Coordinates of C-alpha atoms in Angstrom, one line a residue:
M54 CA 0.0 0.0 0.0
D55 CA 1.5 3.3 -1.0
D56 CA 0.9 6.7 0.7
L57 CA -2.0 7.5 -1.6
D58 CA -3.7 4.1 -0.8
K59 CA -3.2 4.9 2.9
K60 CA -4.9 8.3 2.5
I61 CA -7.8 6.6 0.8
V62 CA -8.2 3.9 3.4
T63 CA -8.0 6.6 6.2
L64 CA -10.8 8.6 4.5
I65 CA -13.0 5.6 4.1
Q66 CA -12.6 4.6 7.8
A67 CA -13.1 8.1 9.1
G68 CA -16.3 9.0 7.2
F69 CA -17.3 7.3 4.0
P70 CA -19.3 9.9 2.0
V71 CA -23.0 9.3 1.9
S72 CA -23.7 10.5 -1.6
A73 CA -24.5 9.3 -5.1
R74 CA -20.8 9.2 -6.0
P75 CA -18.8 8.6 -2.8
Y76 CA -15.6 7.6 -4.7
A77 CA -15.7 10.8 -6.7
E78 CA -15.7 12.7 -3.4
I79 CA -12.8 10.7 -2.0
G80 CA -11.0 11.3 -5.3
E81 CA -11.5 15.0 -5.0
K82 CA -9.9 15.0 -1.5
V83 CA -6.8 13.1 -2.6
G84 CA -6.5 14.6 -6.1
I85 CA -7.3 11.6 -8.3
S86 CA -10.3 10.5 -10.4
E87 CA -13.3 8.5 -9.2
D88 CA -12.1 5.6 -11.4
E89 CA -8.7 5.6 -10.0
V90 CA -10.1 5.5 -6.4
I91 CA -12.2 2.5 -7.3
L92 CA -9.2 0.7 -9.0
R93 CA -7.0 1.4 -6.0
I94 CA -9.5 0.1 -3.5
K95 CA -10.0 -3.0 -5.7
G96 CA -6.2 -3.6 -5.7
I97 CA -6.0 -3.2 -2.0
K98 CA -8.9 -5.6 -1.5
E99 CA -7.3 -8.2 -3.9
S100 CA -4.0 -7.9 -2.0
G101 CA -5.8 -9.0 1.2
E102 CA -5.0 -5.8 3.0
I103 CA -8.7 -5.0 3.1
R104 CA -10.9 -8.0 3.9
R105 CA -14.2 -6.3 3.6
M106 CA -15.9 -2.9 3.4
G107 CA -19.2 -2.3 5.0
A108 CA -21.3 0.0 7.2
S109 CA -21.2 -0.3 11.0
F110 CA -24.7 0.2 12.5
D111 CA -25.8 0.8 16.0
S112 CA -27.7 -2.4 16.4
R113 CA -29.5 -1.2 19.5
K114 CA -31.0 1.8 17.7
L115 CA -32.2 -0.6 15.0
G116 CA -33.9 -2.7 17.6
Y117 CA -31.5 -5.6 17.5
S118 CA -29.7 -7.4 20.3
S119 CA -26.1 -8.4 20.2
T120 CA -23.8 -10.5 22.4
L121 CA -20.1 -11.4 22.8
C122 CA -19.6 -15.2 22.9
A123 CA -16.8 -17.3 24.2
V124 CA -16.3 -21.0 23.9
H125 CA -13.6 -23.6 24.5
V126 CA -12.9 -25.6 21.4
P127 CA -10.4 -28.5 21.4
S128 CA -7.7 -27.7 18.8
E129 CA -8.7 -30.7 16.7
K130 CA -12.2 -29.3 16.3
L131 CA -11.3 -25.7 15.8
E132 CA -11.4 -25.6 12.0
E133 CA -14.8 -27.3 11.9
A134 CA -16.2 -25.1 14.7
V135 CA -15.0 -21.9 12.9
E136 CA -16.8 -23.1 9.7
V137 CA -20.1 -23.7 11.6
V138 CA -20.0 -20.4 13.5
N139 CA -19.0 -18.4 10.5
S140 CA -21.8 -19.9 8.4
Y141 CA -24.3 -17.7 10.4
L142 CA -24.9 -14.3 8.9
N143 CA -25.6 -13.2 12.5
V144 CA -21.9 -13.5 13.4
T145 CA -20.2 -10.2 12.7
H146 CA -16.7 -11.4 13.5
N147 CA -14.9 -14.4 15.0
Y148 CA -11.4 -14.7 16.4
E149 CA -9.1 -17.1 18.2
R150 CA -7.5 -16.2 21.5
N151 CA -4.7 -17.9 23.4
H152 CA -6.8 -18.8 26.4
H153 CA -9.0 -21.7 27.7
Y154 CA -11.9 -20.0 26.0
N155 CA -10.1 -19.9 22.6
M156 CA -12.9 -18.8 20.3
W157 CA -14.7 -15.5 20.6
F158 CA -17.3 -14.1 18.3
T159 CA -20.2 -11.6 18.3
C160 CA -23.7 -12.5 17.4
I161 CA -26.6 -10.2 16.4
A162 CA -30.3 -11.0 16.1
P163 CA -33.7 -9.4 16.4
N164 CA -33.9 -10.4 20.1
R165 CA -32.1 -12.3 22.9
E166 CA -34.3 -15.4 22.4
R167 CA -33.2 -15.7 18.8
I168 CA -29.6 -15.4 19.9
S169 CA -30.1 -18.2 22.4
E170 CA -31.6 -20.4 19.7
I171 CA -28.6 -19.7 17.4
L172 CA -26.0 -20.4 20.0
S173 CA -27.8 -23.7 20.8
E174 CA -27.8 -24.6 17.1
M175 CA -24.1 -23.9 16.9
E176 CA -23.4 -26.1 19.9
V177 CA -25.2 -29.0 18.3
R178 CA -23.9 -28.5 14.8
A179 CA -20.2 -28.0 15.8
G180 CA -20.3 -30.4 18.7
I181 CA -18.9 -27.6 21.0
G182 CA -20.0 -25.9 24.2
P183 CA -21.2 -24.6 26.3
I184 CA -21.0 -21.3 24.5
I185 CA -20.8 -18.5 27.0
N186 CA -23.3 -15.7 26.2
L187 CA -22.1 -12.3 27.3
P188 CA -24.7 -9.7 26.2
A189 CA -23.6 -6.1 26.2
E190 CA -25.0 -4.1 29.1
R191 CA -23.1 -0.8 28.3
L192 CA -21.6 0.6 25.2
F193 CA -17.9 1.5 25.7
K194 CA -16.8 2.4 22.2
I195 CA -18.6 3.5 19.2
Q196 CA -15.9 3.7 16.6
V197 CA -12.5 2.1 15.9
D198 CA -10.3 3.5 13.2
L199 CA -7.1 1.5 12.6
P200 CA -4.0 3.7 12.0
V201 CA -3.1 3.5 8.4
I202 CA -0.9 6.6 7.8
D203 CA 2.5 6.4 9.6
G204 CA 3.3 9.0 12.2

């Protein structure tokens, strides 16, 4: 990623324009065309430096419930468990930790009852559990921007 790519990624993280031509607006800010912005983002994504682009919504304001989940998965079952958990569109991210509870993920659904159903399904399908359900009671952060530009 060169310096211009880093500027583009920083602008996307900090406030993606809500307009008919967002890439044109980004291009104006960095001095290149809309097409070049799109090509650069495509290249960054193809390189794997960007895994996905998407909006981040306040699930509570939309009437949804979310929870952080933790589960111990034996190492020999980890790959299968990851595949099962990640097959649910309700899972926003999933990561491995070096801890007894080695798989952590978040789950979002219209209500807490549906979350409980989903977690029970995951336990049966993946042969893991119990999945520890840790619903959010307070919101501590609302935005995380990863540093892209050095210094």
